[in-house]
mmCIF file of C-alpha atoms and ligand atoms in Angstrom:
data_model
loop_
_atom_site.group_PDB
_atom_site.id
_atom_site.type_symbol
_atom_site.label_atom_id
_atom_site.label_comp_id
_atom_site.label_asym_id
_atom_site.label_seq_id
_atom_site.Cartn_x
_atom_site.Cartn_y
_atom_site.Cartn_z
ATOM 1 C CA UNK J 19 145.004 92.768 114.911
ATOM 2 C CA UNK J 20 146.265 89.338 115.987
ATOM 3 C CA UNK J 21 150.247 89.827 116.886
ATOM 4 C CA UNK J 22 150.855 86.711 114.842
ATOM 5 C CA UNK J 23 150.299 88.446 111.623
ATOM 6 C CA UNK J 24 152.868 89.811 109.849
ATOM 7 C CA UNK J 25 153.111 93.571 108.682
ATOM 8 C CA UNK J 26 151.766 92.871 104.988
ATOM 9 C CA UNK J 27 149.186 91.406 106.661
ATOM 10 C CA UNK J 28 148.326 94.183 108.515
ATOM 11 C CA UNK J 29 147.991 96.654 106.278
ATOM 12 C CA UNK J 30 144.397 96.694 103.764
ATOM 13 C CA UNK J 31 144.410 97.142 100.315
ATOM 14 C CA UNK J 32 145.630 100.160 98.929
ATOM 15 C CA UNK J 33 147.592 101.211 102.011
ATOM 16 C CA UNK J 34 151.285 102.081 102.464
ATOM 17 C CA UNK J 35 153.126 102.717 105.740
ATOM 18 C CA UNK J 36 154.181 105.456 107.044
ATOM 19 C CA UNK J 37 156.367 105.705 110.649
ATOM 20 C CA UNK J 38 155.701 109.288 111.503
ATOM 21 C CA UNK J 39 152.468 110.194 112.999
ATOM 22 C CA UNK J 40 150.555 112.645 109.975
ATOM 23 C CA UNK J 41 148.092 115.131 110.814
ATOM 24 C CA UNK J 42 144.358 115.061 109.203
ATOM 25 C CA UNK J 43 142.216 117.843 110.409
ATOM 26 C CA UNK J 44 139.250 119.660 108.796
ATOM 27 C CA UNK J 45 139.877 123.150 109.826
ATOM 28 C CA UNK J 46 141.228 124.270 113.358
ATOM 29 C CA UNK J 47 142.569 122.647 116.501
ATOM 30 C CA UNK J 48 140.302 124.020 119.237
ATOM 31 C CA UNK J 49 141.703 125.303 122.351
ATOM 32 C CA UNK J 50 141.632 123.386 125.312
ATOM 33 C CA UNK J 51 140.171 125.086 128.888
ATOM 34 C CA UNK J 52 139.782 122.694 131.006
ATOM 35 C CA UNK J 53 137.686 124.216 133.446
ATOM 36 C CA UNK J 54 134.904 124.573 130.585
ATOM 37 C CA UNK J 55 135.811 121.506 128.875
ATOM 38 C CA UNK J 56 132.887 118.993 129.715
ATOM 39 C CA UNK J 57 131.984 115.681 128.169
ATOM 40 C CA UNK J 58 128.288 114.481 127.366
ATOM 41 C CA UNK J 59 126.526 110.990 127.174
ATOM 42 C CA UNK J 60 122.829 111.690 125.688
ATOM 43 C CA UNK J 61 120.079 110.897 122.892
ATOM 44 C CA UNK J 62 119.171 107.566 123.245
ATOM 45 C CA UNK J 63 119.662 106.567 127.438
ATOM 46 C CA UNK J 64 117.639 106.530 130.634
ATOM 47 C CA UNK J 65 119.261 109.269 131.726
ATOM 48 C CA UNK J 66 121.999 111.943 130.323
ATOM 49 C CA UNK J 67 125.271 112.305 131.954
ATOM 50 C CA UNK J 68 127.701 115.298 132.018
ATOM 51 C CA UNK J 69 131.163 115.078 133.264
ATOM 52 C CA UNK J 70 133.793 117.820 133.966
ATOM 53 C CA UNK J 71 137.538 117.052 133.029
ATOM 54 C CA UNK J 72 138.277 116.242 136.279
ATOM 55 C CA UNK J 73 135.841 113.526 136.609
ATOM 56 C CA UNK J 74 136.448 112.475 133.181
ATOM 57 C CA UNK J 75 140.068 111.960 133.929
ATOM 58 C CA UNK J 76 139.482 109.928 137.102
ATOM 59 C CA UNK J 77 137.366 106.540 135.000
ATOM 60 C CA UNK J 78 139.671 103.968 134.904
ATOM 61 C CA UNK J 79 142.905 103.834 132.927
ATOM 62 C CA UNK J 80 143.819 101.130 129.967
ATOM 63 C CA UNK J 81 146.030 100.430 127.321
ATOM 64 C CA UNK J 82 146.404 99.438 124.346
ATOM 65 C CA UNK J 83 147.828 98.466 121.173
ATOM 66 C CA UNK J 84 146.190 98.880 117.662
ATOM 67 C CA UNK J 85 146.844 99.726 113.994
ATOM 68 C CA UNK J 86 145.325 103.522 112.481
ATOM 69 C CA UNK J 87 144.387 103.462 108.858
ATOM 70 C CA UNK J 88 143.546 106.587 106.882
ATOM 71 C CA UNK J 89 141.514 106.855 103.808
ATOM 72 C CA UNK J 90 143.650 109.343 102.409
ATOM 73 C CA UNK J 91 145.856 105.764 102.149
ATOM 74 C CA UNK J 92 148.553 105.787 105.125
ATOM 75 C CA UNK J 93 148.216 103.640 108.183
ATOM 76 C CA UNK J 94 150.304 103.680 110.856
ATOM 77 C CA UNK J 95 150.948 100.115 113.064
ATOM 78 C CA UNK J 96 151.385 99.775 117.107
ATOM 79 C CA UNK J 97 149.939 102.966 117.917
ATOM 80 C CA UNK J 98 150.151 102.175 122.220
ATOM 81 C CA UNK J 99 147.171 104.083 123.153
ATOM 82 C CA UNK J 100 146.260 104.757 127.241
ATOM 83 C CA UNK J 101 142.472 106.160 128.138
ATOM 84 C CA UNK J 102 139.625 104.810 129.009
ATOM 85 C CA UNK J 103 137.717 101.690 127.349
ATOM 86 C CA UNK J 104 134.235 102.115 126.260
ATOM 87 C CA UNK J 105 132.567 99.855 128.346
ATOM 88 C CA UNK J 106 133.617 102.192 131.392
ATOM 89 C CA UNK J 107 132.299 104.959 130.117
ATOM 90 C CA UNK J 108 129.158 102.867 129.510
ATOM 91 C CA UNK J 109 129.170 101.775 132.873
ATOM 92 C CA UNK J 110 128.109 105.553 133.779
ATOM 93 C CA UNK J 111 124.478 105.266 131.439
ATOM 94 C CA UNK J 112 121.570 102.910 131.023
ATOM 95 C CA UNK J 113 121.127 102.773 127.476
ATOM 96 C CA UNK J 114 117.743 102.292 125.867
ATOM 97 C CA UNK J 115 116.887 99.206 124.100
ATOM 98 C CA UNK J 116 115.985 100.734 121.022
ATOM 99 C CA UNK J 117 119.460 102.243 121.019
ATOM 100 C CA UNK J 118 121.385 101.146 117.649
ATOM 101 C CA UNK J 119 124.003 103.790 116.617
ATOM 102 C CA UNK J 120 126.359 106.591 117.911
ATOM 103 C CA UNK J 121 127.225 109.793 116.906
ATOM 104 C CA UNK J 122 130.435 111.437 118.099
ATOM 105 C CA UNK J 123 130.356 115.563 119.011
ATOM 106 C CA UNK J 124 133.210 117.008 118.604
ATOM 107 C CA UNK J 125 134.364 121.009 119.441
ATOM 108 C CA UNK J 126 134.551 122.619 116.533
ATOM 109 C CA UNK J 127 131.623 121.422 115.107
ATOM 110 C CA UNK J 128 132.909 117.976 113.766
ATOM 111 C CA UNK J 129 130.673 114.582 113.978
ATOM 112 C CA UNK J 130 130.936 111.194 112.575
ATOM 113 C CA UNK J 131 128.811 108.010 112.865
ATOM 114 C CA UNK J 132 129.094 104.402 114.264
ATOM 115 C CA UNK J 133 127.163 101.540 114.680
ATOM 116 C CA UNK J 134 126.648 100.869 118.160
ATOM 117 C CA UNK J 135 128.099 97.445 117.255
ATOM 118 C CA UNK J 136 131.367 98.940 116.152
ATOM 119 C CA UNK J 137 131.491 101.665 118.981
ATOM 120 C CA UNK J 138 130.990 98.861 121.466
ATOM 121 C CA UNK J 139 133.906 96.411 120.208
ATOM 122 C CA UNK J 140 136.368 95.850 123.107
ATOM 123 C CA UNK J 141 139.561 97.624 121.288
ATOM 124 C CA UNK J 142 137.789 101.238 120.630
ATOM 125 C CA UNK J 143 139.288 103.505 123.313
ATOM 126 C CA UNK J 144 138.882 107.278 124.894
ATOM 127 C CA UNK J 145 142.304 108.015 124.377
ATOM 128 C CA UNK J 146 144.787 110.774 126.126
ATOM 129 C CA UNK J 147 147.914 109.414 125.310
ATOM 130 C CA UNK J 148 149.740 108.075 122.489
ATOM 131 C CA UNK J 149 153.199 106.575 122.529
ATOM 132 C CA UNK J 150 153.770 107.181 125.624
ATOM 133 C CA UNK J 151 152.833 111.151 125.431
ATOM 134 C CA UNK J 152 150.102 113.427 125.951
ATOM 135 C CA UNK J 153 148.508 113.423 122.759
ATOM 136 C CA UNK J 154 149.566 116.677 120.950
ATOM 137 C CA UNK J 155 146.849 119.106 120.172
ATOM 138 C CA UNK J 156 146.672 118.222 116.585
ATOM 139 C CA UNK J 157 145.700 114.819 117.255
ATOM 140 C CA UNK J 158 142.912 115.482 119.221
ATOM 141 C CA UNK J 159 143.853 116.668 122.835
ATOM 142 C CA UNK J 160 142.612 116.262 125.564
ATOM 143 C CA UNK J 161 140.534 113.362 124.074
ATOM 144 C CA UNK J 162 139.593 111.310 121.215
ATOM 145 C CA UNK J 163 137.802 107.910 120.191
ATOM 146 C CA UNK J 164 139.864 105.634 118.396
ATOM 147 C CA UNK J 165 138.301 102.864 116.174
ATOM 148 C CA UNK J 166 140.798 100.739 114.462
ATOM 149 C CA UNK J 167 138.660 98.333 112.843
ATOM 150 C CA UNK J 168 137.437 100.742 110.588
ATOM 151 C CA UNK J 169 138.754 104.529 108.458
ATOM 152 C CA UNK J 170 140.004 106.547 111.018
ATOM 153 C CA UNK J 171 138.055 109.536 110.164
ATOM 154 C CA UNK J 172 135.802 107.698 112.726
ATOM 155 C CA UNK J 173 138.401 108.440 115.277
ATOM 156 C CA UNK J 174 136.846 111.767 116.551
ATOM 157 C CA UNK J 175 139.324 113.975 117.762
ATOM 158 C CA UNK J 176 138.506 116.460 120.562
ATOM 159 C CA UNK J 177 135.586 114.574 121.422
ATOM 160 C CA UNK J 178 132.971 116.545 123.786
ATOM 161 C CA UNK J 179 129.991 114.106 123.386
ATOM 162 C CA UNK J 180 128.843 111.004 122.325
ATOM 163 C CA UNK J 181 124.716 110.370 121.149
ATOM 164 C CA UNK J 182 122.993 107.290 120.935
ATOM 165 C CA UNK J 183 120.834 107.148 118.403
ATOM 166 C CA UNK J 184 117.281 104.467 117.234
ATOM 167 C CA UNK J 185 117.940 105.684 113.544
ATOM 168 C CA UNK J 186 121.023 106.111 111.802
ATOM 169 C CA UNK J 187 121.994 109.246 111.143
ATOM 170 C CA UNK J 188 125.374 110.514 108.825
ATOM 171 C CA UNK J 189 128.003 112.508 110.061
ATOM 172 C CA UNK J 190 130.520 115.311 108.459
ATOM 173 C CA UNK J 191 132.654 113.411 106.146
ATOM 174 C CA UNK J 192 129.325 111.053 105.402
ATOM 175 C CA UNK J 193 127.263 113.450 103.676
ATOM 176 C CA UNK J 194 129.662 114.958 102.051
ATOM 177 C CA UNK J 195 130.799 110.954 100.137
ATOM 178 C CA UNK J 196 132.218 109.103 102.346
ATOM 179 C CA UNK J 197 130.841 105.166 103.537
ATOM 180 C CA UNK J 198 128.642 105.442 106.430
ATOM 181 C CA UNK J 199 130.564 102.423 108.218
ATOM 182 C CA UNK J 200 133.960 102.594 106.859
ATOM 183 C CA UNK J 201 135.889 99.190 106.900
ATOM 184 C CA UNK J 202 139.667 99.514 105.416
ATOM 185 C CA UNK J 203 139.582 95.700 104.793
ATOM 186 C CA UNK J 204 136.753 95.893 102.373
ATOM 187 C CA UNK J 205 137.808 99.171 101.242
ATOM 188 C CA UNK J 206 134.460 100.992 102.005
ATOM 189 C CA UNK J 207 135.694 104.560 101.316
ATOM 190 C CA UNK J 208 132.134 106.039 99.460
ATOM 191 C CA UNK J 209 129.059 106.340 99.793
ATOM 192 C CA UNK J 210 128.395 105.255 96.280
ATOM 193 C CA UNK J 211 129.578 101.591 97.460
ATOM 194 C CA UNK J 212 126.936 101.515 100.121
ATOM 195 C CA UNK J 213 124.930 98.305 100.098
ATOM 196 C CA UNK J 214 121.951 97.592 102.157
ATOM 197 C CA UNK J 215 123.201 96.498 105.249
ATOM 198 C CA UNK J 216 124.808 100.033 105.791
HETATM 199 N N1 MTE X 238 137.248 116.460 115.284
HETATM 200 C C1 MTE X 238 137.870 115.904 114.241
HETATM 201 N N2 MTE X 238 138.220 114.603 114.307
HETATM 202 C C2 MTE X 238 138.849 114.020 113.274
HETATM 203 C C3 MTE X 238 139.137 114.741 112.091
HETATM 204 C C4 MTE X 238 138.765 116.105 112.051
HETATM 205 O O1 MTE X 238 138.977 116.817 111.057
HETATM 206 N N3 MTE X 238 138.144 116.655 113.141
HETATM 207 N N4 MTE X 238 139.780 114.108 111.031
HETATM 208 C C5 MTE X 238 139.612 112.658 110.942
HETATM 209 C C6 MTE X 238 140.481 112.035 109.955
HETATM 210 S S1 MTE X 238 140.034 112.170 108.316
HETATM 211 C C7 MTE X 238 141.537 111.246 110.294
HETATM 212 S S2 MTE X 238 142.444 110.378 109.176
HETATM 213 C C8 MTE X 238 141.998 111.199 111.701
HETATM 214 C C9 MTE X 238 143.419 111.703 111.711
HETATM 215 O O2 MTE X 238 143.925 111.740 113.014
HETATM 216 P P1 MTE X 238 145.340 112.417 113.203
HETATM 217 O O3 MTE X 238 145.244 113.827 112.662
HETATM 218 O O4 MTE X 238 145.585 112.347 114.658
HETATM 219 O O5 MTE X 238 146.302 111.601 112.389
HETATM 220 O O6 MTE X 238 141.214 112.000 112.584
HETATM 221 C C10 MTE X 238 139.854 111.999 112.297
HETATM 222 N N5 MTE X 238 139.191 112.711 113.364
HETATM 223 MO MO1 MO X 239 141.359 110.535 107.209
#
């Protein structure tokens, strides 16, 4: 968001502020080995790509600063994230032209869906830190996408992979009601509000 704003600004309908950091998980926070741990760019490129921790850990480092707003109505502001920007990790692939949409793999079984718009925007970050700490297991160590423009149930935690798809697909909380794109400023929380350009 635009550091001119002020807080109320900042914060979309129907959302109140909360300071501490809450946790939103369906079911259990996977163990981390990092030996095993690999990360995956497939579906939709010239060629797939595979990296090991190691390698994953050694793309080049940003920060930066951006607002987290649940559906389950909390946001939190200034969130100082440090990881690795998208287009980096797109620097590693050659997509495919008919390429229009993501879909994040997570361990555990966990997916969600993007537009390859919204996954390419310029604040959406691989992110291993939070606040200045190693993100706690809860949250989504050793990695997770944050997305601020939109619900951050599209903020994969313990991200392993990331598709590209030509058609969109819907991922965990999507088929089960929630909007396929997710924007907190328009308060697209359900499917049910889905229009056509979704
Ligand atoms: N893998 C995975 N990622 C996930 C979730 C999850 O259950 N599993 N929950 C989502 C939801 S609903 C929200 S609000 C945010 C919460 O992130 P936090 O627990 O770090 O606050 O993570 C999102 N990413
Ligand atoms: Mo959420």
């Amino acid at each position: 968001m635009n550091k001119n704003q002020t807080p109320s600004e900042r914060v979309p309908p129907g959302q109140y502020l909360v300071e501490k950091w809450p946790v939103l998980s369906y079911g259990p926070t996977p163990r981390f080995n990092p030996a095993t741990w690999d990360f995956r760019l497939f579906g939709a490129v010239e060629q797939s790509v595979r990296l090991s921790y190691q390698q994953f850990r050694a793309l080049p480092q940003t920060q930066l600063t951006t607002d987290f707003h649940c559906v389950t109505t909390w946001s939190r502001l200034d969130n100082r994230w440090e990881g690795v920007l998208v287009k980096d990790v797109l620097a590693l692939v050659r997509l495919k032209a008919e390429a229009r949409h993501v879909m994040l793999h997570c361990d555990g079984g966990y997916t969600t869906n993007l537009s390859l718009e919204h996954f390419l925007d310029s604040d959406v970050i691989f992110a291993h830190r939070h606040d200045g700490q190693d993100l706690e297991p809860d949250h989504g160590w050793p990695l997770r996408l944050v997305v601020p423009k939109l619900y951050a149930w599209k903020s994969a935690k313990w991200l392993r992979g990331v598709e590209f798809l030509t058609e969109h697909k819907r991922g965990f909380w999507e088929v089960r009601g929630y909007h396929t794109r997710g924007n907190p400023w328009t308060e697209e929380r359900y499917s049910d509000q889905e229009d056509d350009e979704t």
